Amino acid sequence: MLDWIDRRITALCCLAPGDVSRLVPFFALYAVLFAALTMADGMALALFLGRVGADRLPLCYGLTALGSMAAVGAYMRMARHRPVAGVFRLILAGAAAVFLASWLAGLGFLGDAAGHAAPAVLFAAREVSLVLVLAHFGTFLQEYFTRDDLNRVLPVVYAGGRFGGLLGGATLEHLGPALGVLQLAPVVASLMFAGALAVTTLARRLPTAPDDPTAAARRPAGVPGGLARSPLFRWLVISSGLFMVVRWFLNYEYNHFFERHFASEAELAAFLGRYTQWALLASFVVQLLLVNRLVRFAGLRGAVGLTVVLLLLGMGRNLWELTLLAAVWSRLLESELRFGLRNPINQLVTNQFSRPDRVRVRAWTLGALNPVAALLGSIALGTLQVSGLTSWIAPVGFGLALLHALASFALTRHLQDPASSLPSPLLSRLAPRARFARSSRIV
């Protein structure tokens, strides 16, 4: 029976034999972490909009960016000198400690000033935790899978985040109004501590993967001068940076609508819990069943192009007055589809670098670039807001989305589709024709 289930999952998710048993522990770990991060997202957003207000979001984006820069700087120093699993444990334990401290501050145990700052600290802590988890989970994963393995299993492992998010959304919907939104903070901290324990267990029990034997031959960044002179790396940085700035424009627009639409933080938290479950269910299906197929049939270039089109549609819709449906679509693009569709595709792009370079690429794009983009978004939004030009926020965001589309097109010119590690019946049927074409080519 178990063998039959293994074969069905292998065929359904476009995996190779033996992949399922190897990826299950990492799927479960990512599910636990994203259950915590999903609850933290809804909790922090509801508390901030209810107690501080959406007009202070640009300032909070800037403070979040500064906190992220400090955290990423510390992370990059640790990553050079400590084992991968040890760094991951510190990230998760540190995040849990911040959530617990913010909970105590919100309850008034640390003084009035700390209590007033608690919503902003929770908002920033969730974002910083997300940046560090995203930056380091891929590094942790590559310790146990080769490059070819990762081309197959990455979308499936990352689907664990969507599964965990479903559980986190259900907890947010039911426990948030019942216990009080702030009381979810210790639950989030407990899940983070559980993730740190799981990392310790996996590091002790699982063998590490061998280095990629063909890394030098397949290294797209292997030019004199290293990453800085790689066109793939340059366009990845530019396109990712523009996307991250556009993301904060989306975040500002839908949060402003939510603040006006919902009467209380409990009502907003319940709505976000319900919405998150449906959105993550859709994202889970996309990531588990469609991403590998999309890359296999449309190629990595086609998959990148789809994410660009979706972002342009979302920013284009925001040029008109928002409705609840339009705000939800903006939230879906900024959050769930970013995790379920764009991030796995971006990880496949990152996977085209050699194994040592992948760590640096993730540190740059997710660690260093993310807070810089958040700071730029904060400055741009704050300037438009202070200048009384809030009506220009949507057009400026759409213009940035157009620039992101151009940068993404330049990026696709330097991509190599990872077809060799994604088994495809279509490719198998076309192989004889391809060999015939090569043998009959006129020179």
Coordinates of C-alpha atoms in Angstrom, one line a residue:
M1 CA 0.0 0.0 0.0
L2 CA 2.8 2.4 1.0
D3 CA 4.7 1.6 -2.2
W4 CA 1.5 2.3 -4.3
I5 CA 1.1 5.7 -2.5
D6 CA 4.8 6.5 -3.1
R7 CA 4.4 5.7 -6.8
R8 CA 1.2 7.8 -7.2
I9 CA 2.8 10.8 -5.5
T10 CA 6.0 10.4 -7.5
A11 CA 4.0 10.4 -10.8
L12 CA 1.6 13.2 -9.7
C13 CA 4.4 15.6 -8.6
C14 CA 6.8 14.7 -11.5
L15 CA 9.4 13.3 -9.1
A16 CA 12.0 10.5 -9.4
P17 CA 11.8 7.2 -7.5
G18 CA 13.0 7.6 -3.9
D19 CA 12.4 11.4 -3.8
V20 CA 9.2 11.2 -1.7
S21 CA 10.8 9.6 1.4
R22 CA 13.7 12.0 1.3
L23 CA 11.7 15.2 1.0
V24 CA 9.0 14.4 3.6
P25 CA 11.0 15.6 6.6
F26 CA 11.7 18.9 4.9
F27 CA 8.1 19.3 3.7
A28 CA 7.0 18.9 7.3
L29 CA 9.6 21.3 8.7
Y30 CA 8.6 24.0 6.2
A31 CA 4.9 23.4 7.1
V32 CA 5.6 24.0 10.8
L33 CA 7.5 27.2 10.0
F34 CA 4.9 28.6 7.7
A35 CA 2.1 27.8 10.1
A36 CA 3.9 30.1 12.5
L37 CA 4.7 32.8 9.9
T38 CA 1.1 32.8 8.6
M39 CA -0.3 33.3 12.1
A40 CA 2.3 36.0 12.7
D41 CA 1.3 37.8 9.5
G42 CA -2.4 38.0 10.3
M43 CA -1.8 38.8 13.9
A44 CA 0.7 41.6 13.3
L45 CA -1.4 43.1 10.5
A46 CA -4.6 43.1 12.5
L47 CA -2.9 44.6 15.6
F48 CA -1.1 47.3 13.5
L49 CA -4.1 48.4 11.5
G50 CA -6.3 48.3 14.6
R51 CA -4.0 50.1 17.1
V52 CA -1.7 52.2 14.9
G53 CA -3.4 52.8 11.5
A54 CA -2.5 52.3 7.8
D55 CA -1.2 55.8 7.4
R56 CA 1.9 54.8 9.5
L57 CA 2.7 51.9 7.3
P58 CA 5.4 53.6 5.2
L59 CA 7.3 54.5 8.4
C60 CA 6.9 50.9 9.6
Y61 CA 8.2 49.7 6.3
G62 CA 11.3 51.8 6.8
L63 CA 11.9 50.5 10.4
T64 CA 11.3 47.0 9.1
A65 CA 14.0 47.5 6.4
L66 CA 16.5 48.8 8.9
G67 CA 15.8 45.9 11.2
S68 CA 16.2 43.5 8.3
M69 CA 19.5 45.0 7.3
A70 CA 20.9 44.6 10.8
A71 CA 19.6 41.0 11.0
V72 CA 20.9 40.1 7.6
G73 CA 24.3 41.6 8.4
A74 CA 24.5 39.4 11.5
Y75 CA 23.3 36.4 9.5
M76 CA 25.9 36.8 6.8
R77 CA 28.7 36.9 9.4
M78 CA 27.3 33.8 11.2
A79 CA 26.8 31.9 7.9
R80 CA 30.5 32.2 7.1
H81 CA 31.7 30.7 10.4
R82 CA 29.0 28.4 11.7
P83 CA 27.5 25.2 10.5
V84 CA 24.3 25.6 8.4
A85 CA 22.1 23.8 10.9
G86 CA 23.5 25.8 13.8
V87 CA 22.7 29.1 12.0
F88 CA 19.1 27.9 11.3
R89 CA 18.6 27.1 15.0
L90 CA 19.8 30.5 16.0
I91 CA 17.4 32.2 13.5
L92 CA 14.4 30.3 14.7
A93 CA 15.2 30.5 18.4
G94 CA 15.9 34.3 18.1
A95 CA 12.6 34.8 16.2
A96 CA 10.7 32.9 18.9
A97 CA 12.3 35.1 21.7
V98 CA 11.3 38.3 19.9
F99 CA 7.7 37.1 19.6
L100 CA 7.6 36.2 23.3
A101 CA 9.0 39.6 24.3
S102 CA 6.5 41.4 22.0
W103 CA 3.7 39.5 23.6
L104 CA 4.8 40.5 27.1
A105 CA 5.2 44.1 26.0
G106 CA 1.7 44.1 24.4
L107 CA 0.2 42.8 27.7
G108 CA 1.8 45.8 29.5
F109 CA 4.5 43.9 31.5
L110 CA 7.4 45.8 30.0
G111 CA 6.0 49.4 30.4
D112 CA 3.7 51.7 28.5
A113 CA 6.3 52.7 25.8
A114 CA 7.0 49.0 25.0
G115 CA 3.3 48.3 24.9
H116 CA 2.7 51.0 22.4
A117 CA 5.6 49.8 20.2
A118 CA 4.5 46.1 20.3
P119 CA 2.3 46.2 17.2
A120 CA 5.1 47.7 15.1
V121 CA 7.7 45.3 16.6
L122 CA 5.5 42.3 15.7
F123 CA 5.0 43.6 12.2
A124 CA 8.8 44.0 11.7
A125 CA 9.6 40.7 13.5
R126 CA 7.4 38.8 11.2
E127 CA 9.0 40.3 8.1
V128 CA 12.5 39.9 9.4
S129 CA 11.8 36.3 10.4
L130 CA 10.4 35.6 6.9
V131 CA 13.4 37.1 5.2
L132 CA 15.8 35.0 7.2
V133 CA 13.8 31.8 6.9
L134 CA 13.5 32.1 3.1
A135 CA 17.2 33.0 2.8
H136 CA 18.5 30.1 4.9
F137 CA 16.0 27.3 4.2
G138 CA 17.3 26.9 0.7
T139 CA 20.8 26.8 2.0
F140 CA 19.8 24.2 4.6
L141 CA 18.0 22.2 1.9
Q142 CA 21.0 22.0 -0.5
E143 CA 23.0 20.3 2.3
Y144 CA 20.9 17.2 1.6
F145 CA 20.1 17.4 -2.1
T146 CA 22.2 17.8 -5.2
R147 CA 21.5 20.4 -7.9
D148 CA 19.6 17.9 -10.1
D149 CA 17.6 16.7 -7.1
L150 CA 16.6 20.3 -6.2
N151 CA 15.3 20.9 -9.7
R152 CA 12.7 18.2 -9.0
V153 CA 11.9 18.5 -5.3
L154 CA 12.1 22.3 -4.7
P155 CA 8.5 23.1 -5.7
V156 CA 7.2 20.1 -3.7
V157 CA 9.2 20.9 -0.6
Y158 CA 8.2 24.5 -0.7
A159 CA 4.5 23.4 -1.0
G160 CA 4.9 22.4 2.6
G161 CA 4.8 26.0 3.4
R162 CA 1.3 26.3 1.8
F163 CA 0.1 23.3 3.7
G164 CA 1.4 24.7 7.0
G165 CA -0.2 28.1 6.1
L166 CA -3.6 26.4 5.8
L167 CA -3.3 25.2 9.4
G168 CA -2.0 28.6 10.5
G169 CA -4.9 30.4 8.8
A170 CA -7.4 28.1 10.5
T171 CA -5.8 28.8 13.8
L172 CA -5.9 32.5 13.1
E173 CA -9.6 32.4 12.2
H174 CA -10.8 30.5 15.2
L175 CA -8.4 31.2 18.0
G176 CA -7.7 34.8 17.3
P177 CA -11.2 36.1 18.0
A178 CA -11.7 33.6 20.8
L179 CA -8.5 34.2 22.8
G180 CA -7.6 37.7 21.6
V181 CA -5.3 38.4 18.6
L182 CA -2.3 39.1 20.7
Q183 CA -2.5 35.7 22.5
L184 CA -1.4 34.0 19.3
A185 CA 2.2 35.3 19.8
P186 CA 3.2 32.5 22.3
V187 CA 1.7 29.9 19.8
V188 CA 3.9 31.4 17.1
A189 CA 6.9 31.3 19.4
S190 CA 6.3 27.6 20.3
L191 CA 6.1 26.6 16.6
M192 CA 9.4 28.4 16.0
F193 CA 11.1 26.5 18.9
A194 CA 9.6 23.3 17.5
G195 CA 11.2 24.1 14.1
A196 CA 14.6 24.6 15.8
L197 CA 14.3 21.2 17.5
A198 CA 13.4 19.6 14.1
V199 CA 16.5 21.2 12.4
T200 CA 18.7 19.7 15.2
T201 CA 17.2 16.3 14.7
L202 CA 17.5 16.3 10.9
A203 CA 21.1 17.5 11.0
R204 CA 22.0 14.6 13.3
R205 CA 20.2 11.8 11.4
L206 CA 20.4 12.6 7.7
P207 CA 23.5 12.3 5.5
T208 CA 24.6 15.3 3.5
A209 CA 24.6 15.3 -0.3
P210 CA 27.8 15.2 -2.3
D211 CA 29.1 18.2 -4.2
D212 CA 27.8 18.6 -7.7
P213 CA 30.4 17.0 -9.9
T214 CA 29.5 19.1 -12.9
A215 CA 29.3 22.4 -11.1
A216 CA 32.2 24.1 -12.9
A217 CA 31.0 23.0 -16.4
R218 CA 27.4 24.1 -15.8
R219 CA 28.1 27.3 -13.8
P220 CA 26.5 30.2 -15.6
A221 CA 28.2 32.7 -13.3
G222 CA 31.6 31.2 -14.0
V223 CA 33.2 34.2 -15.6
P224 CA 36.3 36.2 -14.5
G225 CA 35.2 38.5 -11.6
G226 CA 32.7 36.0 -10.2
L227 CA 29.1 36.9 -9.5
A228 CA 29.4 40.6 -10.1
R229 CA 30.2 40.1 -13.8
S230 CA 27.6 37.4 -14.4
P231 CA 24.7 38.8 -16.5
L232 CA 22.4 36.3 -15.0
F233 CA 23.2 37.5 -11.5
R234 CA 22.9 41.2 -12.4
W235 CA 19.5 40.8 -14.0
L236 CA 18.3 38.6 -11.2
V237 CA 19.2 41.3 -8.7
I238 CA 17.5 44.1 -10.8
S239 CA 14.3 42.1 -11.5
S240 CA 14.1 40.9 -7.9
G241 CA 14.7 44.3 -6.4
L242 CA 12.0 45.9 -8.6
F243 CA 9.5 43.1 -7.6
M244 CA 10.2 43.7 -4.0
V245 CA 9.5 47.4 -4.3
V246 CA 6.3 46.7 -6.2
R247 CA 5.4 44.3 -3.5
W248 CA 5.3 47.1 -0.9
F249 CA 3.1 49.2 -3.1
L250 CA 0.6 46.3 -3.2
N251 CA 0.9 45.9 0.5
Y252 CA 0.1 49.6 1.2
E253 CA -2.9 49.6 -1.2
Y254 CA -4.7 46.6 0.1
N255 CA -4.0 47.4 3.7
H256 CA -5.5 50.9 3.3
F257 CA -8.6 49.3 1.9
F258 CA -8.8 46.7 4.8
E259 CA -8.5 49.4 7.4
R260 CA -11.5 51.2 6.0
H261 CA -13.5 48.1 5.3
F262 CA -13.3 46.2 8.7
A263 CA -14.6 47.6 12.0
S264 CA -12.1 45.9 14.4
E265 CA -8.9 44.0 14.6
A266 CA -10.7 40.8 15.6
E267 CA -13.0 41.1 12.5
L268 CA -10.0 41.6 10.3
A269 CA -8.1 38.7 11.9
A270 CA -11.0 36.4 11.3
F271 CA -11.3 37.5 7.7
L272 CA -7.6 37.0 7.1
G273 CA -7.8 33.6 8.7
R274 CA -10.6 32.5 6.3
Y275 CA -9.1 34.2 3.3
T276 CA -5.7 32.6 4.0
Q277 CA -7.0 29.1 4.1
W278 CA -8.6 29.4 0.7
A279 CA -5.7 31.3 -0.8
L280 CA -3.2 28.9 0.5
L281 CA -5.2 25.9 -0.7
A282 CA -5.1 27.4 -4.2
S283 CA -1.4 28.2 -3.7
F284 CA -0.7 24.6 -2.4
V285 CA -2.3 23.1 -5.5
V286 CA -0.4 25.4 -7.8
Q287 CA 2.9 24.7 -6.2
L288 CA 2.5 20.9 -5.7
L289 CA 0.9 20.0 -9.0
L290 CA 1.4 22.9 -11.5
V291 CA 4.9 24.4 -11.0
N292 CA 6.9 21.4 -12.2
R293 CA 4.5 20.9 -15.1
L294 CA 4.7 24.6 -16.0
V295 CA 8.5 24.5 -16.1
R296 CA 8.5 21.2 -17.9
F297 CA 6.1 22.3 -20.7
A298 CA 6.6 26.1 -20.9
G299 CA 10.2 26.1 -19.8
L300 CA 11.7 28.2 -17.0
R301 CA 11.5 31.3 -19.3
G302 CA 7.8 30.7 -19.8
A303 CA 7.3 30.3 -16.0
V304 CA 9.0 33.6 -15.3
G305 CA 6.9 35.2 -18.0
L306 CA 3.7 34.1 -16.3
T307 CA 4.7 35.7 -13.0
V308 CA 5.4 38.9 -14.8
V309 CA 2.0 39.0 -16.5
L310 CA 0.1 38.3 -13.3
L311 CA 1.9 41.2 -11.5
L312 CA 1.1 43.5 -14.4
L313 CA -2.6 42.5 -14.2
G314 CA -2.7 43.2 -10.5
M315 CA -1.0 46.6 -10.6
G316 CA -3.1 47.5 -13.6
R317 CA -6.3 46.8 -11.8
N318 CA -5.2 49.1 -8.9
L319 CA -5.2 52.1 -11.2
W320 CA -9.0 52.2 -10.5
E321 CA -10.8 52.4 -7.2
L322 CA -10.3 49.3 -5.1
T323 CA -13.1 46.8 -4.2
L324 CA -12.8 44.0 -1.7
L325 CA -12.2 41.6 -4.6
A326 CA -9.4 43.8 -6.0
A327 CA -7.8 44.2 -2.6
V328 CA -7.9 40.4 -2.1
W329 CA -6.3 39.9 -5.5
S330 CA -3.5 42.4 -4.5
R331 CA -3.0 40.5 -1.3
L332 CA -2.9 37.2 -3.2
L333 CA -0.2 38.5 -5.5
E334 CA 1.8 40.0 -2.7
S335 CA 1.7 37.0 -0.4
E336 CA 0.3 33.6 -1.4
L337 CA 1.1 33.6 -5.1
R338 CA 4.5 35.0 -4.3
F339 CA 5.2 32.0 -2.0
G340 CA 3.4 29.4 -4.1
L341 CA 4.4 30.4 -7.6
R342 CA 7.1 33.1 -7.9
N343 CA 9.4 31.9 -5.1
P344 CA 9.8 28.3 -6.3
I345 CA 10.4 29.6 -9.8
N346 CA 13.0 32.0 -8.5
Q347 CA 14.6 29.2 -6.5
L348 CA 15.0 27.3 -9.8
V349 CA 16.7 30.4 -11.3
T350 CA 19.0 30.5 -8.2
N351 CA 19.7 26.8 -8.6
Q352 CA 21.5 27.5 -11.9
F353 CA 24.5 28.9 -10.0
S354 CA 27.1 26.6 -8.5
R355 CA 26.6 25.3 -5.0
P356 CA 28.9 27.8 -3.3
D357 CA 27.5 30.7 -5.3
R358 CA 23.9 29.8 -4.4
V359 CA 24.5 30.7 -0.8
R360 CA 25.7 34.2 -1.8
V361 CA 23.0 34.7 -4.3
R362 CA 20.3 33.9 -1.7
A363 CA 22.0 36.2 0.8
W364 CA 22.1 39.0 -1.8
T365 CA 18.6 38.7 -3.3
L366 CA 16.6 37.6 -0.2
G367 CA 18.8 39.0 2.5
A368 CA 20.5 42.2 1.4
L369 CA 18.2 43.2 -1.5
N370 CA 14.9 42.7 0.3
P371 CA 15.5 45.2 3.1
V372 CA 17.0 47.8 0.7
A373 CA 13.9 47.4 -1.5
A374 CA 11.7 47.8 1.5
L375 CA 13.5 51.0 2.5
L376 CA 13.2 52.4 -1.1
G377 CA 9.5 51.5 -1.1
S378 CA 9.0 53.2 2.3
I379 CA 10.7 56.3 1.1
A380 CA 8.7 56.4 -2.2
L381 CA 5.4 55.8 -0.4
G382 CA 6.2 58.2 2.4
T383 CA 7.2 60.9 -0.1
L384 CA 4.0 60.6 -2.1
Q385 CA 1.9 60.5 1.1
V386 CA 3.6 63.6 2.7
S387 CA 3.4 65.5 -0.6
G388 CA -0.3 64.9 -0.9
L389 CA 0.1 62.8 -4.0
T390 CA -1.5 59.6 -2.7
S391 CA -3.5 59.4 -6.0
W392 CA -0.1 58.8 -7.7
I393 CA 0.7 55.7 -5.7
A394 CA -1.1 53.3 -8.0
P395 CA 0.4 54.8 -11.3
V396 CA 3.9 54.8 -9.8
G397 CA 3.5 51.2 -8.8
F398 CA 2.3 50.2 -12.2
G399 CA 5.3 52.0 -13.8
L400 CA 7.6 50.0 -11.5
A401 CA 5.8 46.8 -12.6
L402 CA 6.6 47.7 -16.2
L403 CA 10.3 48.1 -15.4
H404 CA 10.2 44.8 -13.6
A405 CA 8.7 43.2 -16.7
L406 CA 11.6 44.6 -18.9
A407 CA 14.2 43.4 -16.4
S408 CA 12.6 39.9 -16.2
F409 CA 12.7 39.7 -20.0
A410 CA 16.4 40.5 -19.9
L411 CA 16.8 37.8 -17.2
T412 CA 15.2 35.1 -19.3
R413 CA 17.8 35.6 -22.1
H414 CA 20.4 34.2 -19.7
L415 CA 18.5 31.2 -18.4
Q416 CA 19.0 27.5 -19.1
D417 CA 15.9 25.4 -18.8
P418 CA 16.5 22.5 -16.3
A419 CA 14.8 19.9 -18.6
S420 CA 17.4 17.2 -17.9
S421 CA 16.2 16.7 -14.3
L422 CA 12.5 17.0 -14.9
P423 CA 11.3 13.7 -16.4
S424 CA 8.8 14.4 -19.2
P425 CA 6.8 12.0 -21.3
L426 CA 6.5 14.8 -24.0
L427 CA 10.3 15.1 -24.1
S428 CA 10.6 11.4 -24.4
R429 CA 8.3 11.3 -27.3
L430 CA 10.1 14.1 -29.0
A431 CA 13.6 12.7 -28.5
P432 CA 13.6 10.4 -31.6
R433 CA 12.5 13.4 -33.7
A434 CA 15.2 15.6 -32.2
R435 CA 17.9 12.9 -32.9
F436 CA 16.6 12.6 -36.5
A437 CA 16.7 16.4 -37.0
R438 CA 20.3 16.5 -35.8
S439 CA 21.4 13.6 -38.0
S440 CA 19.7 15.1 -41.1
R441 CA 20.8 18.7 -40.6
I442 CA 22.3 20.3 -43.8
V443 CA 25.7 21.8 -43.0

